[in-house]
Short mmCIF file of C-alpha atoms in Angstrom, two decimals:
data_model
loop_
_atom_site.label_atom_id
_atom_site.label_comp_id
_atom_site.label_asym_id
_atom_site.label_seq_id
_atom_site.Cartn_x
_atom_site.Cartn_y
_atom_site.Cartn_z
CA MET A 42 23.48 71.58 42.01
CA TYR A 43 25.03 68.40 43.12
CA ASN A 44 27.67 65.91 41.82
CA SER A 45 26.98 62.28 41.41
CA LYS A 46 29.30 59.50 42.53
CA ILE A 47 29.52 55.78 42.05
CA THR A 48 28.73 54.14 45.23
CA GLY A 49 28.22 50.62 44.34
CA LEU A 50 29.20 48.16 41.66
CA GLY A 51 28.59 44.69 40.56
CA TYR A 52 28.83 42.27 37.72
CA PHE A 53 27.65 38.93 36.61
CA VAL A 54 28.91 36.53 33.76
CA PRO A 55 27.48 33.11 32.83
CA GLU A 56 29.40 30.12 34.21
CA ASN A 57 29.83 28.60 30.62
CA VAL A 58 33.35 29.43 29.39
CA VAL A 59 33.76 29.20 25.65
CA THR A 60 37.67 29.25 24.55
CA ASN A 61 38.92 29.73 21.18
CA ASP A 62 39.92 26.16 20.82
CA ASP A 63 36.13 25.33 21.46
CA LEU A 64 35.26 27.76 18.70
CA SER A 65 37.78 26.15 16.32
CA LYS A 66 35.68 22.93 16.64
CA ILE A 67 32.59 24.49 14.98
CA MET A 68 34.24 26.88 12.42
CA ASP A 69 37.46 27.46 10.48
CA THR A 70 39.42 29.39 13.09
CA ASN A 71 42.12 29.03 15.73
CA ASP A 72 43.47 30.43 18.88
CA ASP A 73 46.20 32.36 17.16
CA TRP A 74 43.85 33.90 14.50
CA ILE A 75 41.58 35.05 17.09
CA GLN A 76 44.21 36.31 19.64
CA GLU A 77 46.12 38.18 16.94
CA ARG A 78 43.06 40.05 15.80
CA THR A 79 41.19 40.62 18.94
CA GLY A 80 43.18 39.79 21.97
CA ILE A 81 40.50 37.49 23.17
CA GLN A 82 41.18 34.11 24.61
CA GLU A 83 37.60 32.97 25.85
CA ARG A 84 34.28 34.38 26.67
CA ARG A 85 31.14 33.46 28.40
CA HIS A 86 27.86 32.24 26.80
CA VAL A 87 24.38 31.69 28.44
CA LYS A 88 23.17 28.04 28.21
CA ARG A 89 21.10 27.50 25.24
CA GLN A 90 18.16 26.13 27.14
CA GLY A 91 17.08 27.61 30.34
CA GLY A 92 19.95 29.77 30.62
CA GLU A 93 20.45 33.38 32.01
CA THR A 94 18.59 36.29 29.96
CA THR A 95 19.72 39.96 29.75
CA THR A 96 17.35 40.81 32.36
CA SER A 97 18.20 38.14 34.86
CA MET A 98 21.89 38.95 34.55
CA GLY A 99 21.22 42.53 34.94
CA VAL A 100 19.22 41.74 38.06
CA LYS A 101 22.15 39.70 39.49
CA ALA A 102 24.65 42.52 38.76
CA ALA A 103 22.23 45.16 40.15
CA LYS A 104 21.85 43.16 43.45
CA ILE A 105 25.54 43.21 44.18
CA ALA A 106 25.77 46.99 43.22
CA ILE A 107 23.00 47.98 45.38
CA GLU A 108 24.23 45.79 48.43
CA ARG A 109 27.81 47.59 47.97
CA SER A 110 26.36 51.06 47.85
CA GLY A 111 24.87 50.63 51.39
CA ILE A 112 21.34 51.65 50.36
CA ASP A 113 18.19 49.83 50.22
CA LYS A 114 16.59 48.75 46.94
CA ASP A 115 13.74 50.99 47.83
CA ASP A 116 15.92 53.92 47.85
CA ILE A 117 16.51 53.64 44.07
CA ASP A 118 14.75 56.62 42.38
CA PHE A 119 15.21 55.68 38.80
CA ILE A 120 16.49 52.80 36.66
CA VAL A 121 18.75 53.13 33.43
CA PHE A 122 19.20 49.94 31.51
CA ALA A 123 21.58 49.84 28.46
CA THR A 124 21.28 46.86 26.11
CA LEU A 125 21.19 45.90 22.30
CA SER A 126 19.99 42.55 23.26
CA PRO A 127 16.68 42.89 25.20
CA ASP A 128 14.64 39.88 26.21
CA TYR A 129 11.61 41.31 24.31
CA TYR A 130 11.21 43.43 21.17
CA PHE A 131 9.18 45.39 23.80
CA PRO A 132 9.02 46.19 26.52
CA GLY A 133 12.46 47.03 27.29
CA PRO A 134 14.33 45.39 30.29
CA GLY A 135 14.44 48.36 32.51
CA VAL A 136 10.83 47.66 33.65
CA LEU A 137 11.51 43.90 34.02
CA VAL A 138 14.50 44.96 36.45
CA GLN A 139 12.06 47.18 38.34
CA ARG A 140 9.70 44.20 38.72
CA ASP A 141 12.14 41.48 39.56
CA LEU A 142 14.08 43.53 41.95
CA GLY A 143 10.69 44.45 43.76
CA ILE A 144 11.41 48.15 43.55
CA LYS A 145 8.56 50.65 43.84
CA THR A 146 7.30 52.07 40.69
CA VAL A 147 10.01 54.24 39.74
CA GLY A 148 10.66 55.45 36.20
CA ALA A 149 12.86 52.99 33.99
CA LEU A 150 14.65 54.02 30.88
CA ASP A 151 16.11 51.98 28.26
CA VAL A 152 19.21 53.02 26.42
CA ARG A 153 20.03 51.63 22.76
CA ASN A 154 23.50 53.00 22.30
CA GLN A 155 25.33 49.67 21.93
CA CYS A 156 29.01 49.71 23.01
CA SER A 157 28.40 53.42 24.30
CA GLY A 158 25.16 52.38 26.23
CA PHE A 159 26.71 52.31 29.70
CA VAL A 160 28.52 55.79 29.17
CA TYR A 161 25.33 57.32 28.02
CA GLY A 162 23.45 55.79 30.73
CA VAL A 163 25.92 57.13 33.37
CA SER A 164 25.58 60.46 31.69
CA VAL A 165 21.78 60.38 31.95
CA ALA A 166 21.90 59.32 35.56
CA ASP A 167 24.54 62.14 36.36
CA GLN A 168 22.32 64.75 34.95
CA TYR A 169 19.19 63.56 36.89
CA ILE A 170 21.29 63.67 40.14
CA LYS A 171 22.91 66.92 39.32
CA SER A 172 19.74 68.54 38.72
CA GLY A 173 18.34 67.44 42.02
CA MET A 174 15.53 65.24 40.52
CA TYR A 175 16.76 62.02 41.79
CA LYS A 176 19.28 61.02 44.66
CA ASN A 177 20.02 57.35 43.60
CA VAL A 178 20.04 56.03 40.21
CA LEU A 179 20.61 52.38 39.15
CA VAL A 180 22.57 51.88 35.82
CA ILE A 181 22.90 48.64 34.22
CA GLY A 182 24.48 47.20 31.11
CA SER A 183 23.55 43.74 30.06
CA GLU A 184 23.97 41.56 26.88
CA VAL A 185 23.24 38.16 25.58
CA HIS A 186 24.93 37.99 22.35
CA SER A 187 25.37 34.30 21.87
CA LYS A 188 21.79 33.51 20.88
CA GLY A 189 22.25 35.87 17.71
CA MET A 190 25.54 34.99 16.45
CA ASP A 191 26.29 32.84 13.37
CA PHE A 192 28.88 30.29 14.66
CA THR A 193 29.72 29.03 11.28
CA THR A 194 32.92 30.02 9.20
CA ARG A 195 30.88 32.50 7.53
CA GLY A 196 30.18 34.58 10.72
CA ARG A 197 33.43 34.02 12.38
CA SER A 198 34.72 37.53 11.94
CA VAL A 199 31.96 38.82 14.41
CA SER A 200 30.89 35.80 16.27
CA VAL A 201 34.30 35.20 17.87
CA ILE A 202 34.27 38.63 19.27
CA PHE A 203 31.33 38.86 21.49
CA GLY A 204 30.39 37.58 24.84
CA ASP A 205 27.55 37.57 27.37
CA GLY A 206 27.61 39.29 30.67
CA ALA A 207 26.25 42.25 32.76
CA GLY A 208 27.38 45.02 35.00
CA ALA A 209 25.84 47.47 37.15
CA ALA A 210 26.40 50.68 39.10
CA VAL A 211 24.51 52.92 41.62
CA LEU A 212 24.98 56.59 41.45
CA SER A 213 24.19 58.63 44.48
CA ARG A 214 24.28 62.30 45.36
CA GLU A 215 27.59 63.84 46.33
CA GLU A 216 27.64 67.25 47.75
CA ASN A 217 31.40 67.56 47.41
CA LYS A 218 31.65 69.12 44.05
CA ASN A 219 35.45 67.90 43.66
CA LYS A 220 34.40 64.44 44.02
CA GLY A 221 32.47 61.92 41.90
CA ILE A 222 31.61 62.35 38.26
CA LEU A 223 33.11 65.56 37.02
CA SER A 224 31.74 65.66 33.49
CA THR A 225 30.38 63.37 30.71
CA HIS A 226 30.87 63.97 27.01
CA LEU A 227 28.62 62.28 24.28
CA HIS A 228 28.84 62.28 20.41
CA SER A 229 27.29 60.38 17.50
CA GLU A 230 27.94 60.24 13.70
CA GLY A 231 25.12 58.48 12.00
CA GLN A 232 26.53 58.68 8.49
CA HIS A 233 28.49 55.51 9.33
CA ALA A 234 25.53 53.59 10.74
CA GLU A 235 25.69 50.73 8.49
CA GLU A 236 29.18 49.89 8.97
CA LEU A 237 28.44 48.21 12.23
CA ALA A 238 24.85 47.13 12.37
CA LEU A 239 22.20 44.61 12.48
CA LEU A 240 19.72 45.37 9.56
CA ALA A 241 16.73 43.15 10.37
CA PRO A 242 13.98 43.27 11.37
CA GLY A 243 13.42 46.75 9.70
CA MET A 244 15.73 47.08 6.87
CA GLY A 245 14.43 50.37 5.86
CA GLY A 246 10.87 49.32 5.18
CA ARG A 247 11.20 45.36 4.62
CA TRP A 248 8.39 43.70 6.68
CA VAL A 249 9.12 40.94 8.94
CA ASN A 250 6.44 38.73 7.43
CA ASP A 251 8.18 39.21 4.06
CA ILE A 252 11.33 38.05 5.47
CA VAL A 253 9.78 34.91 7.11
CA SER A 254 7.80 34.15 3.84
CA ASP A 255 10.68 34.39 1.56
CA ASN A 256 12.53 31.65 3.82
CA ASP A 257 15.66 32.38 2.07
CA PRO A 258 18.56 30.14 3.40
CA ASN A 259 21.13 32.72 2.11
CA ASP A 260 19.23 35.68 3.87
CA GLU A 261 22.06 37.09 6.03
CA SER A 262 19.93 40.25 7.33
CA TYR A 263 19.59 38.78 10.73
CA LEU A 264 23.40 38.70 11.16
CA PRO A 265 25.40 41.60 12.54
CA VAL A 266 27.73 43.20 9.96
CA MET A 267 30.86 44.97 10.71
CA ASN A 268 33.46 46.70 8.57
CA GLY A 269 36.18 45.96 10.90
CA GLN A 270 39.14 47.83 9.57
CA PHE A 271 36.91 51.13 9.16
CA VAL A 272 35.53 50.77 12.53
CA PHE A 273 38.99 50.34 14.07
CA LYS A 274 40.25 53.55 12.28
CA ASN A 275 37.44 55.58 13.59
CA ALA A 276 37.53 54.11 17.15
CA VAL A 277 41.24 55.18 17.77
CA VAL A 278 40.31 58.56 16.56
CA ARG A 279 37.14 59.07 18.42
CA PHE A 280 38.54 57.46 21.56
CA SER A 281 41.49 60.01 21.61
CA GLU A 282 39.31 62.97 21.11
CA VAL A 283 36.85 62.25 23.63
CA ILE A 284 39.23 61.41 26.29
CA MET A 285 41.07 64.62 25.62
CA GLU A 286 37.62 66.38 25.46
CA GLY A 287 37.06 65.35 28.97
CA LEU A 288 40.26 66.00 30.37
CA ALA A 289 40.33 69.52 28.84
CA LYS A 290 37.01 70.41 30.30
CA ASN A 291 38.42 69.70 33.86
CA SER A 292 41.81 71.29 33.31
CA LEU A 293 43.58 67.96 33.34
CA LYS A 294 46.33 66.23 31.39
CA PRO A 295 46.82 62.67 30.22
CA THR A 296 49.42 62.50 32.96
CA ASP A 297 46.69 63.06 35.51
CA ILE A 298 44.94 59.67 34.62
CA ASP A 299 45.20 57.09 37.30
CA LEU A 300 43.35 54.54 35.55
CA LEU A 301 41.54 54.38 32.13
CA VAL A 302 38.66 51.75 31.67
CA PRO A 303 38.02 51.71 27.94
CA HIS A 304 35.15 49.79 26.37
CA GLN A 305 36.43 46.17 25.57
CA ALA A 306 36.01 46.14 21.87
CA ASN A 307 39.41 44.94 20.71
CA LEU A 308 42.78 44.70 22.63
CA ARG A 309 44.54 46.47 19.88
CA ILE A 310 42.36 49.47 20.21
CA SER A 311 43.03 49.78 24.16
CA GLN A 312 46.81 49.23 23.43
CA PHE A 313 46.80 52.00 20.59
CA ILE A 314 45.29 54.30 23.07
CA GLN A 315 47.50 53.46 26.00
CA LYS A 316 50.41 54.07 23.81
CA LYS A 317 49.09 57.35 22.36
CA PHE A 318 48.55 58.71 25.91
CA GLY A 319 51.75 57.32 27.33
CA LEU A 320 50.10 55.10 30.01
CA SER A 321 51.47 52.22 31.74
CA ASP A 322 50.18 48.72 31.85
CA ASP A 323 48.72 49.51 35.45
CA GLN A 324 47.15 52.58 34.16
CA VAL A 325 44.74 50.81 31.75
CA PHE A 326 42.43 48.10 32.70
CA ASN A 327 41.48 45.30 30.12
CA ASN A 328 39.69 42.17 30.58
CA ILE A 329 38.55 41.44 26.98
CA MET A 330 40.90 38.38 27.02
CA LYS A 331 38.54 36.74 29.56
CA TYR A 332 35.06 37.98 28.41
CA GLY A 333 35.20 39.10 24.76
CA ASN A 334 33.15 42.27 23.74
CA THR A 335 30.07 42.38 26.07
CA THR A 336 28.95 45.82 24.46
CA ALA A 337 26.98 47.76 27.04
CA ALA A 338 28.36 45.43 29.73
CA SER A 339 31.95 45.68 29.01
CA ILE A 340 32.81 48.92 30.97
CA PRO A 341 30.78 48.21 34.11
CA ILE A 342 32.23 44.55 34.35
CA ALA A 343 35.72 45.92 33.72
CA LEU A 344 35.15 48.72 36.24
CA THR A 345 33.83 46.43 38.98
CA GLU A 346 36.85 43.93 38.50
CA ALA A 347 39.39 46.92 38.56
CA TRP A 348 37.70 48.13 41.85
CA GLU A 349 37.71 44.69 43.44
CA SER A 350 41.24 44.26 42.57
CA GLY A 351 42.05 47.53 44.19
CA LYS A 352 43.15 49.39 41.19
CA VAL A 353 40.77 52.14 41.95
CA LYS A 354 41.46 54.11 45.07
CA GLU A 355 39.90 57.14 46.86
CA GLY A 356 41.05 60.35 44.99
CA ASP A 357 41.98 58.59 41.74
CA LEU A 358 41.17 60.08 38.52
CA VAL A 359 39.31 57.51 36.60
CA VAL A 360 38.34 57.76 32.85
CA LEU A 361 35.61 55.60 31.05
CA ALA A 362 35.59 55.78 27.41
CA ALA A 363 33.60 53.88 24.71
CA PHE A 364 33.05 53.73 20.93
CA GLY A 365 30.80 51.76 18.88
CA SER A 366 27.80 51.28 16.51
CA GLY A 367 25.98 54.34 15.50
CA PHE A 368 28.60 55.44 15.29
CA THR A 369 28.42 56.64 19.03
CA TRP A 370 31.23 57.46 21.56
CA GLY A 371 31.59 59.36 24.97
CA SER A 372 33.67 59.52 27.94
CA VAL A 373 33.26 60.01 31.81
CA ILE A 374 35.64 61.68 34.05
CA ILE A 375 35.48 60.61 37.60
CA ARG A 376 37.27 61.77 40.71
CA TRP A 377 36.98 58.58 42.88
#
């Protein structure tokens, strides 16, 4: 048995910055309203014509991560790609990354766990490495939300939250059992699936050609729906539980945490968890104010920025935690 460790990190976001004031020009909203509810000041959107895709952003983040890991792309044994916004309905972006990076014919797995996608992907990679099956696994989280949002007043409660971007990590074999990923913890509760969901296409049996033929201008089935208060209440509980589960598994306490990198869903959720665990501002990394919620990309983007800014050091205890649609949630406990 081996441990796995993160040997390379990278991220990519589109150049196009969309501020709260920009959104106020196309819907009934304002900077104060958005910041009070989410903490977001701006986000990145791909260009509508000829812009980046979920795959292309993932490839750019992956190239940085691979270079920083010190390995060659041909040393990658497996690819895990987490997203809810693939370029195609099928195939998934994992194989497109394999093609575009020019990596040999390794396996590619697509993960559809939304906001928890990167945590789930890291857990999968960790288990493959610990079992001895693979030595180097590339894990990517990438999202293009802006193409699927309703940028009118009707959709403002959701559309102001999400942004586009990608992050990536290379996980490699580590023989020191006291370093790297100590444990991962995954959960789901499908009874609340419709509280945060995109119902079409599918809709429990409704056919796509029926939706198209209806041509109903009031059909909102293609728009994401979110019961915000219900999601918030569940998130703060599950975040706390899964962080404590990971700490207990490794005989650790909240005071042992050097850095918590939570999924960037809502600044108020992060602040609630920070207060509950008695962590200082320096012990929790948030960047939702700059990028919004980038779903599967949010943790790898934040972790990369934290590492680049010197907030992640050798020997630190780093905790990743996520909660999102499904509901799904999870945590990763890392000794850097």
